[in-house]
Amino acid sequence: MFLGWCNEIAQEFGVFHLIFIAGGGFGFAWYYSFWINLPHRHTDPDEFVLPDFPEASTFHVTQMEKVLRVVDGSESTTVSRREELFS
C-alpha cells in the first residue's frame, strides 16, 4: 500500500514486480478496512465493527487516527489513500 506507485511504474516499463508488505497482517487489514469502508461514517454509535474484518472485534472512534475521524470519502486525502490501497 505504501509503494502502490511501484506497480504502475513496473507495468509501464514491462518489468516483473512483486510487492511484499513486511508489516503485521492484523495492522494492515485494519488499516485497509478503515480507509476502504470508512465504517464510522455508516453508524451512529461511537463503537463499530469493521464490515470486512469482523475478527478484529469492536472499535471505538478514539482508536482511530485523527485524520480518519474527519474524512468523509470525497476529499483528496481519502481518494489518494484508496488509490494507493487498490494498487
PDB file of N, CA and C in Angstrom:
ATOM      1  N   MET A   1       0.815  -1.191   0.000  1.00  0.00           N
ATOM      2  CA  MET A   1       0.000   0.000   0.000  1.00  0.00           C
ATOM      3  C   MET A   1       0.855   1.250   0.000  1.00  0.00           C
ATOM      4  N   PHE A   2       2.029   1.192   0.671  1.00  0.00           N
ATOM      5  CA  PHE A   2       2.875   2.363   0.719  1.00  0.00           C
ATOM      6  C   PHE A   2       3.671   2.536  -0.576  1.00  0.00           C
ATOM      7  N   LEU A   3       3.771   1.473  -1.339  1.00  0.00           N
ATOM      8  CA  LEU A   3       4.538   1.524  -2.585  1.00  0.00           C
ATOM      9  C   LEU A   3       3.650   1.211  -3.787  1.00  0.00           C
ATOM     10  N   GLY A   4       2.395   1.623  -3.710  1.00  0.00           N
ATOM     11  CA  GLY A   4       1.462   1.350  -4.793  1.00  0.00           C
ATOM     12  C   GLY A   4       1.921   1.881  -6.133  1.00  0.00           C
ATOM     13  N   TRP A   5       2.657   2.964  -6.119  1.00  0.00           N
ATOM     14  CA  TRP A   5       3.162   3.548  -7.355  1.00  0.00           C
ATOM     15  C   TRP A   5       4.152   2.623  -8.061  1.00  0.00           C
ATOM     16  N   CYS A   6       4.783   1.701  -7.327  1.00  0.00           N
ATOM     17  CA  CYS A   6       5.749   0.768  -7.931  1.00  0.00           C
ATOM     18  C   CYS A   6       5.080  -0.112  -8.980  1.00  0.00           C
ATOM     19  N   ASN A   7       3.870  -0.559  -8.706  1.00  0.00           N
ATOM     20  CA  ASN A   7       3.133  -1.403  -9.629  1.00  0.00           C
ATOM     21  C   ASN A   7       2.928  -0.690 -10.967  1.00  0.00           C
ATOM     22  N   GLU A   8       2.500   0.545 -10.904  1.00  0.00           N
ATOM     23  CA  GLU A   8       2.242   1.327 -12.117  1.00  0.00           C
ATOM     24  C   GLU A   8       3.516   1.523 -12.936  1.00  0.00           C
ATOM     25  N   ILE A   9       4.602   1.827 -12.284  1.00  0.00           N
ATOM     26  CA  ILE A   9       5.873   2.051 -12.986  1.00  0.00           C
ATOM     27  C   ILE A   9       6.400   0.750 -13.588  1.00  0.00           C
ATOM     28  N   ALA A  10       6.319  -0.343 -12.840  1.00  0.00           N
ATOM     29  CA  ALA A  10       6.783  -1.635 -13.358  1.00  0.00           C
ATOM     30  C   ALA A  10       5.985  -2.034 -14.596  1.00  0.00           C
ATOM     31  N   GLN A  11       4.680  -1.822 -14.574  1.00  0.00           N
ATOM     32  CA  GLN A  11       3.859  -2.149 -15.738  1.00  0.00           C
ATOM     33  C   GLN A  11       4.212  -1.259 -16.916  1.00  0.00           C
ATOM     34  N   GLU A  12       4.463  -0.003 -16.646  1.00  0.00           N
ATOM     35  CA  GLU A  12       4.823   0.935 -17.714  1.00  0.00           C
ATOM     36  C   GLU A  12       6.086   0.500 -18.451  1.00  0.00           C
ATOM     37  N   PHE A  13       7.061  -0.043 -17.707  1.00  0.00           N
ATOM     38  CA  PHE A  13       8.320  -0.469 -18.306  1.00  0.00           C
ATOM     39  C   PHE A  13       8.365  -1.954 -18.641  1.00  0.00           C
ATOM     40  N   GLY A  14       7.249  -2.659 -18.382  1.00  0.00           N
ATOM     41  CA  GLY A  14       7.197  -4.080 -18.690  1.00  0.00           C
ATOM     42  C   GLY A  14       8.118  -4.922 -17.834  1.00  0.00           C
ATOM     43  N   VAL A  15       8.324  -4.512 -16.591  1.00  0.00           N
ATOM     44  CA  VAL A  15       9.243  -5.189 -15.685  1.00  0.00           C
ATOM     45  C   VAL A  15       8.454  -6.040 -14.701  1.00  0.00           C
ATOM     46  N   PHE A  16       8.929  -7.273 -14.448  1.00  0.00           N
ATOM     47  CA  PHE A  16       8.298  -8.110 -13.434  1.00  0.00           C
ATOM     48  C   PHE A  16       8.407  -7.403 -12.091  1.00  0.00           C
ATOM     49  N   HIS A  17       7.371  -7.509 -11.293  1.00  0.00           N
ATOM     50  CA  HIS A  17       7.410  -6.870  -9.984  1.00  0.00           C
ATOM     51  C   HIS A  17       6.655  -7.705  -8.958  1.00  0.00           C
ATOM     52  N   LEU A  18       7.079  -7.584  -7.761  1.00  0.00           N
ATOM     53  CA  LEU A  18       6.447  -8.254  -6.633  1.00  0.00           C
ATOM     54  C   LEU A  18       6.569  -7.303  -5.460  1.00  0.00           C
ATOM     55  N   ILE A  19       5.459  -7.029  -4.815  1.00  0.00           N
ATOM     56  CA  ILE A  19       5.485  -6.121  -3.672  1.00  0.00           C
ATOM     57  C   ILE A  19       5.191  -6.930  -2.420  1.00  0.00           C
ATOM     58  N   PHE A  20       6.071  -6.838  -1.449  1.00  0.00           N
ATOM     59  CA  PHE A  20       5.932  -7.568  -0.204  1.00  0.00           C
ATOM     60  C   PHE A  20       5.758  -6.573   0.934  1.00  0.00           C
ATOM     61  N   ILE A  21       4.698  -6.720   1.691  1.00  0.00           N
ATOM     62  CA  ILE A  21       4.453  -5.857   2.843  1.00  0.00           C
ATOM     63  C   ILE A  21       4.974  -6.578   4.079  1.00  0.00           C
ATOM     64  N   ALA A  22       5.968  -6.024   4.719  1.00  0.00           N
ATOM     65  CA  ALA A  22       6.591  -6.685   5.859  1.00  0.00           C
ATOM     66  C   ALA A  22       5.908  -6.375   7.187  1.00  0.00           C
ATOM     67  N   GLY A  23       4.951  -5.467   7.182  1.00  0.00           N
ATOM     68  CA  GLY A  23       4.236  -5.142   8.409  1.00  0.00           C
ATOM     69  C   GLY A  23       3.321  -6.282   8.831  1.00  0.00           C
ATOM     70  N   GLY A  24       2.784  -6.174  10.024  1.00  0.00           N
ATOM     71  CA  GLY A  24       1.896  -7.208  10.544  1.00  0.00           C
ATOM     72  C   GLY A  24       0.586  -7.293   9.771  1.00  0.00           C
ATOM     73  N   GLY A  25       0.100  -8.506   9.623  1.00  0.00           N
ATOM     74  CA  GLY A  25      -1.140  -8.736   8.886  1.00  0.00           C
ATOM     75  C   GLY A  25      -2.349  -8.078   9.528  1.00  0.00           C
ATOM     76  N   PHE A  26      -2.440  -8.134  10.844  1.00  0.00           N
ATOM     77  CA  PHE A  26      -3.577  -7.539  11.538  1.00  0.00           C
ATOM     78  C   PHE A  26      -3.612  -6.027  11.315  1.00  0.00           C
ATOM     79  N   GLY A  27      -2.483  -5.384  11.495  1.00  0.00           N
ATOM     80  CA  GLY A  27      -2.425  -3.934  11.326  1.00  0.00           C
ATOM     81  C   GLY A  27      -2.758  -3.509   9.911  1.00  0.00           C
ATOM     82  N   PHE A  28      -2.247  -4.248   8.928  1.00  0.00           N
ATOM     83  CA  PHE A  28      -2.536  -3.910   7.540  1.00  0.00           C
ATOM     84  C   PHE A  28      -4.017  -4.113   7.228  1.00  0.00           C
ATOM     85  N   ALA A  29      -4.589  -5.218   7.695  1.00  0.00           N
ATOM     86  CA  ALA A  29      -6.015  -5.487   7.458  1.00  0.00           C
ATOM     87  C   ALA A  29      -6.879  -4.417   8.105  1.00  0.00           C
ATOM     88  N   TRP A  30      -6.507  -3.985   9.287  1.00  0.00           N
ATOM     89  CA  TRP A  30      -7.232  -2.930   9.994  1.00  0.00           C
ATOM     90  C   TRP A  30      -7.169  -1.628   9.198  1.00  0.00           C
ATOM     91  N   TYR A  31      -5.967  -1.244   8.816  1.00  0.00           N
ATOM     92  CA  TYR A  31      -5.759  -0.001   8.070  1.00  0.00           C
ATOM     93  C   TYR A  31      -6.530  -0.012   6.750  1.00  0.00           C
ATOM     94  N   TYR A  32      -6.419  -1.107   6.025  1.00  0.00           N
ATOM     95  CA  TYR A  32      -7.102  -1.255   4.748  1.00  0.00           C
ATOM     96  C   TYR A  32      -8.611  -1.123   4.937  1.00  0.00           C
ATOM     97  N   SER A  33      -9.172  -1.846   5.880  1.00  0.00           N
ATOM     98  CA  SER A  33     -10.616  -1.847   6.094  1.00  0.00           C
ATOM     99  C   SER A  33     -11.127  -0.468   6.489  1.00  0.00           C
ATOM    100  N   PHE A  34     -10.399   0.227   7.347  1.00  0.00           N
ATOM    101  CA  PHE A  34     -10.833   1.562   7.750  1.00  0.00           C
ATOM    102  C   PHE A  34     -10.880   2.518   6.570  1.00  0.00           C
ATOM    103  N   TRP A  35      -9.816   2.545   5.777  1.00  0.00           N
ATOM    104  CA  TRP A  35      -9.771   3.506   4.675  1.00  0.00           C
ATOM    105  C   TRP A  35     -10.717   3.146   3.535  1.00  0.00           C
ATOM    106  N   ILE A  36     -10.912   1.877   3.276  1.00  0.00           N
ATOM    107  CA  ILE A  36     -11.805   1.475   2.189  1.00  0.00           C
ATOM    108  C   ILE A  36     -13.268   1.656   2.572  1.00  0.00           C
ATOM    109  N   ASN A  37     -13.621   1.309   3.793  1.00  0.00           N
ATOM    110  CA  ASN A  37     -15.030   1.308   4.207  1.00  0.00           C
ATOM    111  C   ASN A  37     -15.493   2.539   4.973  1.00  0.00           C
ATOM    112  N   LEU A  38     -14.584   3.259   5.621  1.00  0.00           N
ATOM    113  CA  LEU A  38     -14.947   4.373   6.498  1.00  0.00           C
ATOM    114  C   LEU A  38     -16.157   3.994   7.362  1.00  0.00           C
ATOM    115  N   PRO A  39     -16.040   2.914   8.137  1.00  0.00           N
ATOM    116  CA  PRO A  39     -17.193   2.354   8.846  1.00  0.00           C
ATOM    117  C   PRO A  39     -17.837   3.287   9.856  1.00  0.00           C
ATOM    118  N   HIS A  40     -17.077   4.193  10.422  1.00  0.00           N
ATOM    119  CA  HIS A  40     -17.619   5.127  11.404  1.00  0.00           C
ATOM    120  C   HIS A  40     -18.602   6.114  10.773  1.00  0.00           C
ATOM    121  N   ARG A  41     -18.566   6.244   9.457  1.00  0.00           N
ATOM    122  CA  ARG A  41     -19.485   7.145   8.749  1.00  0.00           C
ATOM    123  C   ARG A  41     -20.851   6.501   8.516  1.00  0.00           C
ATOM    124  N   HIS A  42     -20.949   5.213   8.756  1.00  0.00           N
ATOM    125  CA  HIS A  42     -22.190   4.487   8.483  1.00  0.00           C
ATOM    126  C   HIS A  42     -22.905   4.046   9.745  1.00  0.00           C
ATOM    127  N   THR A  43     -22.524   4.601  10.883  1.00  0.00           N
ATOM    128  CA  THR A  43     -23.128   4.197  12.147  1.00  0.00           C
ATOM    129  C   THR A  43     -23.199   5.391  13.089  1.00  0.00           C
ATOM    130  N   ASP A  44     -24.159   5.389  13.967  1.00  0.00           N
ATOM    131  CA  ASP A  44     -24.298   6.469  14.937  1.00  0.00           C
ATOM    132  C   ASP A  44     -23.477   6.260  16.203  1.00  0.00           C
ATOM    133  N   PRO A  45     -23.384   5.038  16.708  1.00  0.00           N
ATOM    134  CA  PRO A  45     -22.622   4.856  17.953  1.00  0.00           C
ATOM    135  C   PRO A  45     -21.132   5.118  17.751  1.00  0.00           C
ATOM    136  N   ASP A  46     -20.460   5.339  18.847  1.00  0.00           N
ATOM    137  CA  ASP A  46     -19.012   5.557  18.797  1.00  0.00           C
ATOM    138  C   ASP A  46     -18.246   4.253  18.644  1.00  0.00           C
ATOM    139  N   GLU A  47     -18.924   3.120  18.791  1.00  0.00           N
ATOM    140  CA  GLU A  47     -18.283   1.816  18.628  1.00  0.00           C
ATOM    141  C   GLU A  47     -18.879   1.109  17.420  1.00  0.00           C
ATOM    142  N   PHE A  48     -18.053   0.388  16.703  1.00  0.00           N
ATOM    143  CA  PHE A  48     -18.490  -0.270  15.482  1.00  0.00           C
ATOM    144  C   PHE A  48     -17.579  -1.441  15.164  1.00  0.00           C
ATOM    145  N   VAL A  49     -18.008  -2.281  14.242  1.00  0.00           N
ATOM    146  CA  VAL A  49     -17.234  -3.425  13.768  1.00  0.00           C
ATOM    147  C   VAL A  49     -16.864  -3.147  12.315  1.00  0.00           C
ATOM    148  N   LEU A  50     -15.684  -3.558  11.920  1.00  0.00           N
ATOM    149  CA  LEU A  50     -15.279  -3.400  10.518  1.00  0.00           C
ATOM    150  C   LEU A  50     -16.044  -4.407   9.670  1.00  0.00           C
ATOM    151  N   PRO A  51     -16.717  -3.969   8.624  1.00  0.00           N
ATOM    152  CA  PRO A  51     -17.591  -4.855   7.853  1.00  0.00           C
ATOM    153  C   PRO A  51     -16.889  -6.040   7.186  1.00  0.00           C
ATOM    154  N   ASP A  52     -15.658  -5.868   6.742  1.00  0.00           N
ATOM    155  CA  ASP A  52     -14.961  -6.961   6.073  1.00  0.00           C
ATOM    156  C   ASP A  52     -13.876  -7.589   6.943  1.00  0.00           C
ATOM    157  N   PHE A  53     -13.886  -7.256   8.233  1.00  0.00           N
ATOM    158  CA  PHE A  53     -12.876  -7.776   9.152  1.00  0.00           C
ATOM    159  C   PHE A  53     -13.483  -7.927  10.549  1.00  0.00           C
ATOM    160  N   PRO A  54     -14.559  -8.730  10.677  1.00  0.00           N
ATOM    161  CA  PRO A  54     -15.251  -8.854  11.970  1.00  0.00           C
ATOM    162  C   PRO A  54     -14.401  -9.501  13.054  1.00  0.00           C
ATOM    163  N   GLU A  55     -13.359 -10.222  12.664  1.00  0.00           N
ATOM    164  CA  GLU A  55     -12.480 -10.857  13.646  1.00  0.00           C
ATOM    165  C   GLU A  55     -11.750  -9.831  14.503  1.00  0.00           C
ATOM    166  N   ALA A  56     -11.700  -8.612  14.044  1.00  0.00           N
ATOM    167  CA  ALA A  56     -10.966  -7.563  14.743  1.00  0.00           C
ATOM    168  C   ALA A  56     -11.712  -7.045  15.967  1.00  0.00           C
ATOM    169  N   SER A  57     -12.935  -7.460  16.169  1.00  0.00           N
ATOM    170  CA  SER A  57     -13.732  -7.054  17.312  1.00  0.00           C
ATOM    171  C   SER A  57     -14.295  -5.655  17.119  1.00  0.00           C
ATOM    172  N   THR A  58     -14.687  -5.041  18.211  1.00  0.00           N
ATOM    173  CA  THR A  58     -15.311  -3.723  18.177  1.00  0.00           C
ATOM    174  C   THR A  58     -14.263  -2.632  18.349  1.00  0.00           C
ATOM    175  N   PHE A  59     -14.399  -1.560  17.582  1.00  0.00           N
ATOM    176  CA  PHE A  59     -13.505  -0.421  17.680  1.00  0.00           C
ATOM    177  C   PHE A  59     -14.268   0.790  18.194  1.00  0.00           C
ATOM    178  N   HIS A  60     -13.564   1.667  18.849  1.00  0.00           N
ATOM    179  CA  HIS A  60     -14.126   2.927  19.314  1.00  0.00           C
ATOM    180  C   HIS A  60     -13.477   4.038  18.494  1.00  0.00           C
ATOM    181  N   VAL A  61     -14.216   5.098  18.219  1.00  0.00           N
ATOM    182  CA  VAL A  61     -13.674   6.162  17.374  1.00  0.00           C
ATOM    183  C   VAL A  61     -12.379   6.756  17.919  1.00  0.00           C
ATOM    184  N   THR A  62     -12.164   6.677  19.229  1.00  0.00           N
ATOM    185  CA  THR A  62     -10.932   7.224  19.798  1.00  0.00           C
ATOM    186  C   THR A  62      -9.705   6.388  19.451  1.00  0.00           C
ATOM    187  N   GLN A  63      -9.907   5.183  18.894  1.00  0.00           N
ATOM    188  CA  GLN A  63      -8.798   4.337  18.491  1.00  0.00           C
ATOM    189  C   GLN A  63      -8.342   4.629  17.063  1.00  0.00           C
ATOM    190  N   MET A  64      -9.014   5.529  16.410  1.00  0.00           N
ATOM    191  CA  MET A  64      -8.714   5.856  15.022  1.00  0.00           C
ATOM    192  C   MET A  64      -7.728   7.014  14.927  1.00  0.00           C
ATOM    193  N   GLU A  65      -7.026   7.070  13.795  1.00  0.00           N
ATOM    194  CA  GLU A  65      -6.194   8.235  13.514  1.00  0.00           C
ATOM    195  C   GLU A  65      -7.095   9.464  13.459  1.00  0.00           C
ATOM    196  N   LYS A  66      -6.568  10.593  13.854  1.00  0.00           N
ATOM    197  CA  LYS A  66      -7.374  11.823  13.833  1.00  0.00           C
ATOM    198  C   LYS A  66      -7.876  12.135  12.432  1.00  0.00           C
ATOM    199  N   VAL A  67      -7.037  11.916  11.431  1.00  0.00           N
ATOM    200  CA  VAL A  67      -7.451  12.226  10.061  1.00  0.00           C
ATOM    201  C   VAL A  67      -8.627  11.343   9.627  1.00  0.00           C
ATOM    202  N   LEU A  68      -8.651  10.103  10.088  1.00  0.00           N
ATOM    203  CA  LEU A  68      -9.757   9.210   9.740  1.00  0.00           C
ATOM    204  C   LEU A  68     -11.082   9.660  10.348  1.00  0.00           C
ATOM    205  N   ARG A  69     -11.008  10.289  11.485  1.00  0.00           N
ATOM    206  CA  ARG A  69     -12.241  10.740  12.159  1.00  0.00           C
ATOM    207  C   ARG A  69     -12.966  11.820  11.383  1.00  0.00           C
ATOM    208  N   VAL A  70     -12.260  12.594  10.584  1.00  0.00           N
ATOM    209  CA  VAL A  70     -12.879  13.741   9.919  1.00  0.00           C
ATOM    210  C   VAL A  70     -13.143  13.542   8.427  1.00  0.00           C
ATOM    211  N   VAL A  71     -12.543  12.534   7.810  1.00  0.00           N
ATOM    212  CA  VAL A  71     -12.746  12.350   6.372  1.00  0.00           C
ATOM    213  C   VAL A  71     -14.156  11.831   6.085  1.00  0.00           C
ATOM    214  N   ASP A  72     -14.652  12.177   4.895  1.00  0.00           N
ATOM    215  CA  ASP A  72     -15.985  11.713   4.515  1.00  0.00           C
ATOM    216  C   ASP A  72     -15.987  10.850   3.271  1.00  0.00           C
ATOM    217  N   GLY A  73     -14.824  10.665   2.662  1.00  0.00           N
ATOM    218  CA  GLY A  73     -14.714   9.796   1.496  1.00  0.00           C
ATOM    219  C   GLY A  73     -14.565  10.529   0.183  1.00  0.00           C
ATOM    220  N   SER A  74     -14.837  11.828   0.163  1.00  0.00           N
ATOM    221  CA  SER A  74     -14.782  12.551  -1.109  1.00  0.00           C
ATOM    222  C   SER A  74     -13.580  13.483  -1.224  1.00  0.00           C
ATOM    223  N   GLU A  75     -12.907  13.750  -0.123  1.00  0.00           N
ATOM    224  CA  GLU A  75     -11.788  14.691  -0.162  1.00  0.00           C
ATOM    225  C   GLU A  75     -10.526  14.007  -0.689  1.00  0.00           C
ATOM    226  N   SER A  76      -9.553  14.790  -1.068  1.00  0.00           N
ATOM    227  CA  SER A  76      -8.355  14.269  -1.734  1.00  0.00           C
ATOM    228  C   SER A  76      -7.581  13.272  -0.875  1.00  0.00           C
ATOM    229  N   THR A  77      -7.575  13.449   0.439  1.00  0.00           N
ATOM    230  CA  THR A  77      -6.851  12.520   1.312  1.00  0.00           C
ATOM    231  C   THR A  77      -7.386  11.109   1.160  1.00  0.00           C
ATOM    232  N   THR A  78      -8.698  10.960   1.240  1.00  0.00           N
ATOM    233  CA  THR A  78      -9.303   9.633   1.133  1.00  0.00           C
ATOM    234  C   THR A  78      -9.146   9.067  -0.270  1.00  0.00           C
ATOM    235  N   VAL A  79      -9.358   9.885  -1.268  1.00  0.00           N
ATOM    236  CA  VAL A  79      -9.244   9.419  -2.654  1.00  0.00           C
ATOM    237  C   VAL A  79      -7.840   8.897  -2.924  1.00  0.00           C
ATOM    238  N   SER A  80      -6.811   9.624  -2.494  1.00  0.00           N
ATOM    239  CA  SER A  80      -5.439   9.177  -2.756  1.00  0.00           C
ATOM    240  C   SER A  80      -5.081   7.937  -1.947  1.00  0.00           C
ATOM    241  N   ARG A  81      -5.536   7.856  -0.693  1.00  0.00           N
ATOM    242  CA  ARG A  81      -5.276   6.649   0.105  1.00  0.00           C
ATOM    243  C   ARG A  81      -5.930   5.432  -0.531  1.00  0.00           C
ATOM    244  N   ARG A  82      -7.156   5.580  -0.983  1.00  0.00           N
ATOM    245  CA  ARG A  82      -7.856   4.445  -1.595  1.00  0.00           C
ATOM    246  C   ARG A  82      -7.156   4.009  -2.882  1.00  0.00           C
ATOM    247  N   GLU A  83      -6.673   4.967  -3.668  1.00  0.00           N
ATOM    248  CA  GLU A  83      -5.930   4.613  -4.885  1.00  0.00           C
ATOM    249  C   GLU A  83      -4.678   3.822  -4.534  1.00  0.00           C
ATOM    250  N   GLU A  84      -3.972   4.251  -3.492  1.00  0.00           N
ATOM    251  CA  GLU A  84      -2.776   3.526  -3.057  1.00  0.00           C
ATOM    252  C   GLU A  84      -3.125   2.112  -2.618  1.00  0.00           C
ATOM    253  N   LEU A  85      -4.196   1.978  -1.845  1.00  0.00           N
ATOM    254  CA  LEU A  85      -4.581   0.659  -1.335  1.00  0.00           C
ATOM    255  C   LEU A  85      -5.061  -0.270  -2.438  1.00  0.00           C
ATOM    256  N   PHE A  86      -5.764   0.259  -3.422  1.00  0.00           N
ATOM    257  CA  PHE A  86      -6.250  -0.594  -4.507  1.00  0.00           C
ATOM    258  C   PHE A  86      -5.135  -0.996  -5.460  1.00  0.00           C
ATOM    259  N   SER A  87      -4.062  -0.198  -5.506  1.00  0.00           N
ATOM    260  CA  SER A  87      -2.959  -0.570  -6.393  1.00  0.00           C
ATOM    261  C   SER A  87      -2.095  -1.577  -5.693  1.00  0.00           C
TER     262      SER A  87
END
